[in-house]
Amino acid sequence: MEAKAPRLATACKARVLCEECAVRGLAVCGALAQGELPSLAAIAVSKRLEAGQMLFHEGDPAEDVFTLTDGSLKLYKLLADGRRQIMGFLFPGDYLGLAVSRSYVCSAEALGPVTVCRFPRRSFMRLLDEFPALEKELLDRASSELAAAQEQMLLLGRKTARERVASFLVSMADRQDVEDTAPVDLPMNRADIADHLGLTIETVSRALTGLRAKGLIELPDKHHFRILNRAGLEEATAS
Amino acid sequence: MEAKAPRLATACKARVLCEECAVRGLAVCGALAQGELPSLAAIAVSKRLEAGQMLFHEGDPAEDVFTLTDGSLKLYKLLADGRRQIMGFLFPGDYLGLAVSRSYVCSAEALGPVTVCRFPRRSFMRLLDEFPALEKELLDRASSELAAAQEQMLLLGRKTARERVASFLVSMADRQDVEDTAPVDLPMNRADIADHLGLTIETVSRALTGLRAKGLIELPDKHHFRILNRAGLEEATAS
DNA sequence: CGTGGCGTTGAGGTCTTTCAACGAGAGTGG
DNA sequence: CCACTCTCGTTGAAAGACCTCAACGCCACG
């Protein structure tokens, strides 16, 4: 299940690295000159997960950092009695485990088949010293993650169920930036959505039904939706 | 209301800088050698605010970064209809506005009299290139802020009112790391606590009364509490 | 064709909110 | 010194949003 990614060992072109391996996830194409890429590539190892498998658990020693190259993941925390809060969903290009703390603060689980690229944390951190541009990139990402987390706090603390679901749909559509009216993929199930929005599956279902009844969205099947009235849906988010 | 901080212009000792000006907020004592401090100090300007005054508003162009040297601040976001979510409270030593985005993502308001140290963002960012250790420090802080935000998401999404209030009290006590049974300061009012925990002031009040009735805390006055039973209070957080 | 997982819908219950009244304390001014 | 007012916090009662429990339908799978 874990094998040296063949492409990475070879001195390939930056473009190839970017598109085909984890380096894409870090968007270092701009940050690193072509000649510098191999030193990052040399420490990368690809890894595959099936649906439901864990990449790591909250509290595990954070020995690796990852970039997601294919599939999607959920990041969550649990309370002692099993209540769950999903912090977010990750898609190709996103990174994981870059928190500086010594152990992972969330658990990471595959939503479907997933490919990640693994970097031993120590080697990765050494690279930061070598390539300051990489560190800047990380800081950028950390601060946009923080902004997203604050948006989510606003949602969880102050929005109604319907506003939460509408906000979630808009953000999913934006992340997949397909054209309007194109179907948007929902790789997670209703329980995941509920645990992301601080609701129950029934309330999520009712909110979706409500938005559909208002003519704002269409629900072709349980893993897709289509925005019929973008302005109306955005209004329903209460931004 | 805005004056060149006298100490900063002088080539003072690192220790003095650390304790008496904003540089303390960045904890760069370790990061910067003594000889390097003046270049940071040279661009700092101190600023004072009274209770209720705004340091900046959400959406304003983020022209400065700040460190809080005295007093406390709240950071919040608003919905169009006025609903408010407080992202967190800041105490001396904390920094503000370091997000890489071009505008502030939250509003910052003084809880009481406040002194901050202001750095023009451009100059500050130039310093990052000069002193990589400063950048590491920032990355550290960003990732621990992110961890705190995730803890708060868990609270907002999945905890009951009483659990939220108990969690809040524990975290306030921890941040002020006074010995157990010592009174802990609550510089914010009930409305601020409510907007931080995603509740109403009445529910916060009832939860506090409930915790007191259980003998877990004491409420000597409205701006202080005392932990009578630390283990019990932590149990009530449902962590 | 039965089974199990998943999503939807309905009915009733609960926790938090909303609305309202009250009290304590600070500040003001006569 | 004492009304007077205003803000803030607490408490009670009623209302409401979401949750819980239950039934049902759909679909994939064996």
XYZ file of C-alpha atoms (C1' of nucleotides) in Angstrom:
538
model
C 0.000 0.000 0.000
C 3.001 2.266 0.221
C 5.527 2.501 -2.568
C 8.166 4.909 -3.694
C 6.477 7.031 -6.308
C 8.465 6.242 -9.420
C 8.165 9.646 -11.044
C 9.566 11.382 -8.061
C 12.866 9.593 -8.063
C 13.636 10.730 -11.549
C 14.738 14.203 -12.419
C 11.565 15.108 -14.227
C 10.378 18.438 -15.465
C 8.701 20.795 -13.040
C 5.507 20.682 -15.048
C 5.279 16.935 -14.751
C 5.989 17.024 -11.060
C 3.322 19.624 -10.559
C 0.613 17.801 -12.333
C 1.329 14.275 -11.396
C 2.620 14.161 -7.867
C 2.176 15.689 -4.520
C 4.341 18.636 -5.266
C 1.345 20.023 -7.037
C -0.355 20.113 -3.697
C 2.136 22.565 -2.383
C 1.959 24.749 -5.437
C 5.678 25.144 -5.311
C 6.022 25.416 -9.040
C 6.378 29.099 -8.615
C 8.164 28.850 -5.335
C 10.914 26.483 -6.306
C 13.125 26.724 -9.325
C 13.199 23.684 -11.524
C 16.574 22.564 -10.310
C 15.345 22.558 -6.713
C 12.390 20.305 -7.201
C 14.238 16.997 -7.046
C 15.259 17.549 -3.456
C 11.602 17.743 -2.479
C 10.671 14.907 -4.769
C 13.393 12.694 -3.363
C 11.733 12.493 0.018
C 8.186 11.934 -1.215
C 6.401 8.617 -1.003
C 2.957 8.001 -2.426
C 0.271 6.212 -0.459
C -3.178 4.938 -1.307
C -6.249 4.642 0.899
C -9.657 3.104 0.378
C -12.949 4.661 1.447
C -13.234 4.859 5.213
C -9.551 4.232 5.892
C -7.726 6.551 8.229
C -4.686 8.524 7.180
C -3.980 9.418 10.797
C -5.790 9.831 14.105
C -6.091 12.852 16.345
C -3.297 12.644 18.898
C -0.983 10.469 16.826
C 2.588 11.757 16.735
C 2.787 13.979 13.678
C 5.642 12.298 11.888
C 4.617 13.110 8.356
C 3.065 15.829 6.305
C 0.908 15.019 3.291
C -0.503 16.491 0.174
C -3.675 15.110 -1.299
C -3.250 14.201 -4.960
C -6.435 12.315 -5.675
C -9.797 11.781 -3.972
C -11.137 13.590 -0.920
C -10.696 13.429 2.819
C -12.521 14.595 5.905
C -10.807 16.072 8.944
C -12.614 15.675 12.249
C -12.463 15.766 16.019
C -14.423 13.618 18.455
C -15.762 14.188 21.946
C -15.388 11.417 24.507
C -18.988 10.287 24.008
C -18.628 10.032 20.238
C -20.076 13.339 19.109
C -18.170 14.375 16.024
C -17.342 17.677 14.378
C -15.919 17.660 10.871
C -13.507 20.570 10.489
C -13.497 20.414 6.731
C -13.167 18.410 3.572
C -9.964 18.258 1.565
C -9.612 17.962 -2.173
C -6.665 17.375 -4.507
C -4.028 20.017 -4.007
C -4.760 20.481 -0.302
C -2.176 19.665 2.321
C -2.471 17.958 5.704
C -0.565 17.814 8.901
C 1.404 20.969 8.511
C 0.490 22.163 11.979
C 3.642 22.728 13.910
C 2.423 20.809 16.925
C 3.934 17.482 17.756
C 0.775 15.511 17.223
C -2.108 15.701 14.798
C -4.975 17.816 16.101
C -7.597 16.097 13.942
C -8.260 12.689 12.482
C -8.126 12.308 8.703
C -10.306 9.754 6.939
C -10.740 8.977 3.250
C -14.159 9.715 1.776
C -13.438 7.442 -1.168
C -10.322 6.048 -2.822
C -7.527 8.478 -2.073
C -3.929 9.030 -3.084
C -1.672 11.169 -0.946
C 1.982 12.001 -1.065
C 3.811 11.587 2.194
C 6.849 13.603 3.328
C 8.682 12.774 6.522
C 8.195 15.855 8.643
C 11.864 16.215 9.530
C 13.031 16.167 5.940
C 10.236 18.478 4.971
C 11.104 20.994 7.654
C 14.732 20.952 6.582
C 13.582 21.901 3.114
C 11.884 24.972 4.543
C 15.242 26.305 5.592
C 16.617 25.601 2.177
C 13.770 27.209 0.270
C 12.225 30.196 2.043
C 9.641 30.552 -0.711
C 8.173 27.260 0.428
C 7.771 28.600 3.919
C 5.954 31.666 2.600
C 3.597 29.393 0.735
C 2.877 27.501 3.938
C 2.176 30.674 5.859
C -0.195 31.744 3.122
C -2.056 28.483 3.326
C -2.201 28.495 7.085
C -3.722 31.930 7.112
C -6.329 31.135 4.499
C -7.223 28.004 6.427
C -7.643 30.189 9.473
C -9.948 32.529 7.574
C -12.021 29.538 6.477
C -12.162 28.294 10.056
C -13.465 31.672 11.193
C -16.118 31.634 8.522
C -17.140 28.211 9.786
C -17.292 29.481 13.373
C -19.691 32.186 12.238
C -21.775 29.512 10.546
C -21.796 27.175 13.544
C -22.383 29.855 16.115
C -24.935 32.063 14.441
C -26.579 30.637 11.345
C -29.836 28.695 11.143
C -29.978 25.185 9.742
C -31.108 26.336 6.330
C -28.475 29.057 6.198
C -25.800 26.529 7.102
C -26.802 24.145 4.363
C -27.061 26.941 1.787
C -23.608 28.221 2.816
C -22.197 24.747 2.515
C -23.590 24.263 -0.966
C -22.257 27.608 -2.146
C -18.814 26.874 -0.775
C -18.744 23.435 -2.366
C -19.757 24.917 -5.694
C -17.101 27.606 -5.407
C -14.363 25.127 -4.624
C -15.188 23.094 -7.670
C -15.587 26.229 -9.747
C -17.716 24.620 -12.386
C -19.976 26.909 -14.381
C -23.319 27.747 -12.859
C -26.069 25.192 -13.397
C -23.477 22.426 -13.798
C -23.907 19.589 -11.307
C -21.647 19.819 -8.274
C -20.167 16.739 -6.686
C -20.883 15.902 -3.030
C -18.393 13.141 -2.222
C -19.529 12.946 1.408
C -22.735 11.450 2.787
C -25.436 13.218 4.782
C -23.934 12.252 8.117
C -20.679 13.945 7.119
C -22.493 17.074 6.039
C -24.432 17.076 9.296
C -21.293 16.684 11.380
C -19.655 19.473 9.430
C -22.574 21.854 9.939
C -23.363 20.992 13.551
C -26.747 19.483 12.652
C -28.388 16.049 12.380
C -28.840 14.173 9.140
C -32.579 14.705 9.329
C -32.206 18.449 9.610
C -29.763 18.509 6.692
C -32.214 16.498 4.642
C -35.085 18.798 5.504
C -33.046 21.886 4.704
C -32.045 20.458 1.333
C -35.662 19.615 0.607
C -36.623 23.125 1.616
C -34.067 24.723 -0.698
C -35.228 22.512 -3.521
C -38.863 23.401 -2.800
C -37.914 27.062 -3.166
C -36.489 26.342 -6.582
C -32.963 27.274 -5.560
C -31.347 23.892 -6.186
C -31.887 20.562 -7.846
C -30.908 17.214 -6.354
C -30.366 14.770 -9.235
C -28.987 12.112 -6.895
C -27.652 11.989 -3.373
C -24.099 12.828 -4.371
C -24.824 15.789 -6.635
C -26.699 19.050 -6.641
C -27.216 21.795 -9.150
C -27.677 25.480 -8.439
C -30.764 26.794 -10.190
C -30.815 30.256 -8.666
C -27.392 31.406 -7.569
C -28.518 34.783 -6.246
C -31.340 33.212 -4.308
C -29.081 30.593 -2.811
C -26.549 33.207 -1.762
C -29.305 35.191 -0.160
C -30.281 32.066 1.770
C -26.768 31.863 3.229
C -27.296 35.106 5.165
C -23.572 35.735 4.538
C -3.620 59.111 20.063
C -0.726 57.826 18.030
C 2.868 58.545 18.937
C 6.224 57.130 18.151
C 6.969 54.776 21.011
C 9.999 56.381 22.617
C 11.655 53.201 23.778
C 11.620 51.674 20.408
C 13.634 54.330 18.698
C 16.513 53.811 21.044
C 18.904 50.916 20.822
C 17.697 49.271 23.990
C 18.432 45.866 25.358
C 16.507 42.892 24.076
C 15.076 42.251 27.506
C 13.616 45.701 27.759
C 12.158 45.503 24.293
C 10.626 42.195 25.083
C 8.941 43.273 28.231
C 7.945 46.748 27.398
C 6.992 46.943 23.772
C 5.243 45.068 21.072
C 8.218 42.991 20.221
C 7.286 40.945 23.217
C 4.122 40.072 21.403
C 6.038 38.394 18.675
C 8.248 36.537 21.088
C 11.180 37.268 18.887
C 13.589 37.452 21.742
C 14.724 34.018 20.833
C 14.228 34.544 17.160
C 16.207 37.704 16.721
C 19.688 38.361 17.975
C 20.089 41.477 20.039
C 21.661 43.417 17.233
C 18.712 42.757 15.002
C 16.023 44.053 17.265
C 16.401 47.729 16.438
C 15.359 47.197 12.851
C 12.028 45.847 14.055
C 11.741 48.450 16.739
C 12.434 51.220 14.269
C 9.191 50.636 12.414
C 6.955 50.240 15.452
C 4.454 52.831 16.562
C 2.401 52.513 19.715
C -1.319 53.248 19.749
C -3.903 53.511 22.481
C -7.602 52.701 22.420
C -10.415 53.173 24.902
C -13.094 50.610 25.711
C -15.367 49.992 22.755
C -13.081 51.623 20.205
C -12.277 49.748 17.033
C -8.752 48.881 16.009
C -9.942 47.895 12.545
C -13.062 46.647 10.801
C -13.620 43.485 8.842
C -12.968 44.260 5.208
C -10.662 47.231 5.809
C -7.465 47.081 3.774
C -4.940 45.314 5.973
C -2.236 47.931 6.002
C -0.804 47.182 9.417
C -0.040 44.322 11.724
C -0.288 44.735 15.481
C 0.796 43.205 18.715
C -1.253 43.715 21.821
C 0.837 45.040 24.680
C -1.790 45.948 27.225
C -5.503 45.306 27.765
C -7.696 42.909 25.833
C -9.494 42.846 22.512
C -12.272 40.892 20.880
C -12.188 39.720 17.269
C -15.551 39.245 15.590
C -17.514 38.852 12.395
C -21.033 40.072 11.687
C -23.833 38.804 9.505
C -25.802 41.280 7.430
C -28.658 41.357 9.960
C -26.359 42.043 12.895
C -25.855 38.577 14.329
C -22.336 38.455 15.703
C -19.785 35.727 16.285
C -16.748 36.500 18.384
C -13.798 34.489 17.083
C -11.754 34.999 20.192
C -10.341 37.299 22.806
C -6.782 38.582 22.680
C -4.492 39.317 25.603
C -1.098 40.968 25.927
C 1.439 39.180 23.790
C -1.040 38.185 21.098
C -0.754 39.485 17.563
C -3.385 40.705 15.112
C -3.728 41.100 11.419
C -1.034 38.728 10.345
C -3.297 36.982 7.878
C -1.777 37.226 4.465
C -4.973 38.414 2.845
C -5.254 41.953 1.639
C -8.013 42.921 4.030
C -8.837 42.114 7.623
C -11.138 39.122 7.959
C -12.499 40.192 11.353
C -13.207 43.364 13.250
C -11.119 44.116 16.332
C -12.588 46.060 19.247
C -11.096 47.008 22.595
C -12.697 45.440 25.673
C -11.183 48.093 27.881
C -8.250 50.503 27.640
C -5.790 48.943 25.226
C -2.275 49.583 24.003
C -1.078 48.017 20.784
C 2.075 48.313 18.778
C 1.550 48.951 15.105
C 3.865 47.840 12.293
C 3.259 48.866 8.703
C 2.618 45.610 6.934
C 5.081 46.257 4.123
C 7.970 46.989 6.434
C 7.036 44.050 8.580
C 6.949 41.676 5.639
C 10.349 42.895 4.496
C 11.675 41.961 7.913
C 10.489 38.424 7.357
C 12.923 38.076 4.481
C 15.662 39.461 6.612
C 15.001 37.273 9.638
C 13.734 33.809 8.741
C 13.358 32.941 12.414
C 10.596 35.541 12.605
C 8.757 33.799 9.812
C 8.982 30.476 11.629
C 7.526 32.112 14.692
C 4.622 33.392 12.630
C 3.958 29.998 11.141
C 3.965 28.533 14.627
C 1.438 31.050 15.813
C -0.776 30.643 12.802
C -0.935 26.924 13.316
C -1.717 27.154 16.996
C -4.445 29.680 16.207
C -5.801 27.197 13.738
C -5.818 24.481 16.371
C -7.715 26.793 18.711
C -10.197 27.601 15.964
C -10.819 23.905 15.440
C -11.402 23.390 19.122
C -13.919 26.211 18.967
C -15.653 24.629 15.980
C -16.067 21.461 18.000
C -17.555 23.521 20.801
C -19.940 25.464 18.568
C -21.016 22.490 16.526
C -21.388 19.782 19.113
C -21.371 20.939 22.730
C -24.362 21.826 24.894
C -24.748 25.240 26.460
C -23.369 24.136 29.801
C -20.439 22.361 28.188
C -19.628 25.475 26.189
C -19.609 27.698 29.229
C -17.532 25.213 31.223
C -15.046 24.925 28.346
C -14.833 28.683 28.129
C -14.125 29.059 31.832
C -11.425 26.395 31.737
C -9.746 28.001 28.767
C -9.839 31.436 30.368
C -8.325 30.037 33.537
C -5.617 28.253 31.568
C -4.685 31.354 29.630
C -4.258 33.337 32.802
C -2.443 30.434 34.434
C -3.114 31.587 37.951
C -3.065 28.928 40.625
C -6.247 26.976 41.158
C -8.844 28.619 43.377
C -7.462 32.062 42.524
C -10.030 34.399 40.974
C -9.888 34.562 37.187
C -10.552 37.775 35.349
C -13.385 38.002 32.807
C -12.741 41.283 31.005
C -15.689 40.780 28.655
C -19.396 41.117 29.463
C -22.085 38.435 29.156
C -23.052 39.496 25.654
C -19.472 38.959 24.493
C -19.338 35.537 26.099
C -22.647 34.652 24.490
C -21.498 35.761 21.060
C -18.310 33.796 21.493
C -20.121 30.607 22.465
C -22.994 30.850 20.019
C -25.583 31.353 22.780
C -27.752 34.122 24.228
C -26.864 36.086 27.332
C -29.722 34.433 29.196
C -28.445 30.972 28.417
C -24.921 31.934 29.478
C -26.291 33.308 32.706
C -28.294 30.170 33.389
C -25.325 27.940 32.618
C -23.117 29.918 34.994
C -25.765 29.707 37.678
C -25.989 25.984 37.057
C -22.250 25.466 37.394
C -22.264 27.472 40.579
C -25.201 25.469 41.926
C -23.167 22.318 41.336
C -20.375 23.751 43.439
C -17.925 23.837 40.554
C -17.349 27.574 40.485
C -17.847 30.742 42.475
C -18.928 34.073 41.008
C -17.657 36.818 43.322
C -18.664 39.536 40.859
C -19.633 39.712 37.241
C -16.080 40.082 35.995
C -14.472 37.284 37.975
C -14.941 33.616 38.723
C -13.122 31.090 40.838
C -12.767 27.383 40.158
C -13.801 25.388 43.208
C -13.632 21.939 41.644
C -11.250 21.774 38.731
C -11.833 18.095 37.947
C -15.573 18.559 38.054
C -15.443 21.582 35.814
C -13.278 19.773 33.294
C -15.719 16.907 33.319
C -18.469 19.386 32.550
C -16.613 20.493 29.415
C -17.167 17.058 27.806
C -13.765 17.534 26.080
C -35.503 -11.996 -3.413
C -33.949 -10.881 1.040
C -30.735 -7.745 3.447
C -28.395 -3.706 4.877
C -26.987 1.015 4.188
C -28.574 5.472 3.232
C -31.800 9.235 2.718
C -36.424 11.208 3.418
C -40.470 12.239 5.940
C -43.536 12.574 10.037
C -44.637 13.144 15.049
C -43.388 14.278 19.417
C -39.946 15.954 22.745
C -36.233 18.957 24.429
C -32.999 22.480 24.776
C -32.255 27.014 23.743
C -34.293 31.304 22.484
C -37.504 34.967 22.981
C -40.055 38.051 25.607
C -40.705 40.161 29.911
C -39.938 41.597 34.617
C -36.872 42.552 38.197
C -32.657 43.820 40.926
C -27.934 45.499 41.622
C -24.632 48.935 40.798
C -22.617 53.117 38.673
C -23.095 57.664 37.336
C -25.671 62.181 37.460
C -27.649 66.016 39.254
C -30.481 68.386 42.403
C -27.747 62.380 50.593
C -31.175 60.844 47.768
C -33.940 60.218 43.734
C -33.363 59.162 38.912
C -31.684 56.805 35.089
C -29.128 53.574 32.511
C -26.641 49.461 31.819
C -25.959 44.891 32.891
C -27.078 40.466 34.714
C -30.466 37.199 36.523
C -34.717 34.735 36.582
C -39.288 33.085 34.883
C -42.682 31.663 31.351
C -43.801 30.768 26.756
C -42.412 29.864 22.021
C -39.706 27.866 18.589
C -35.946 25.507 16.140
C -33.765 21.543 16.019
C -33.332 16.801 17.779
C -34.957 12.128 18.665
C -37.419 8.295 17.489
C -39.804 5.764 14.116
C -41.436 4.318 9.645
C -40.734 4.018 4.936
C -38.567 3.896 0.218
C -34.683 3.300 -2.689
C -30.778 1.047 -4.273
C -26.741 -1.932 -4.358
C -25.299 -6.326 -3.216
C -25.131 -11.080 -2.314
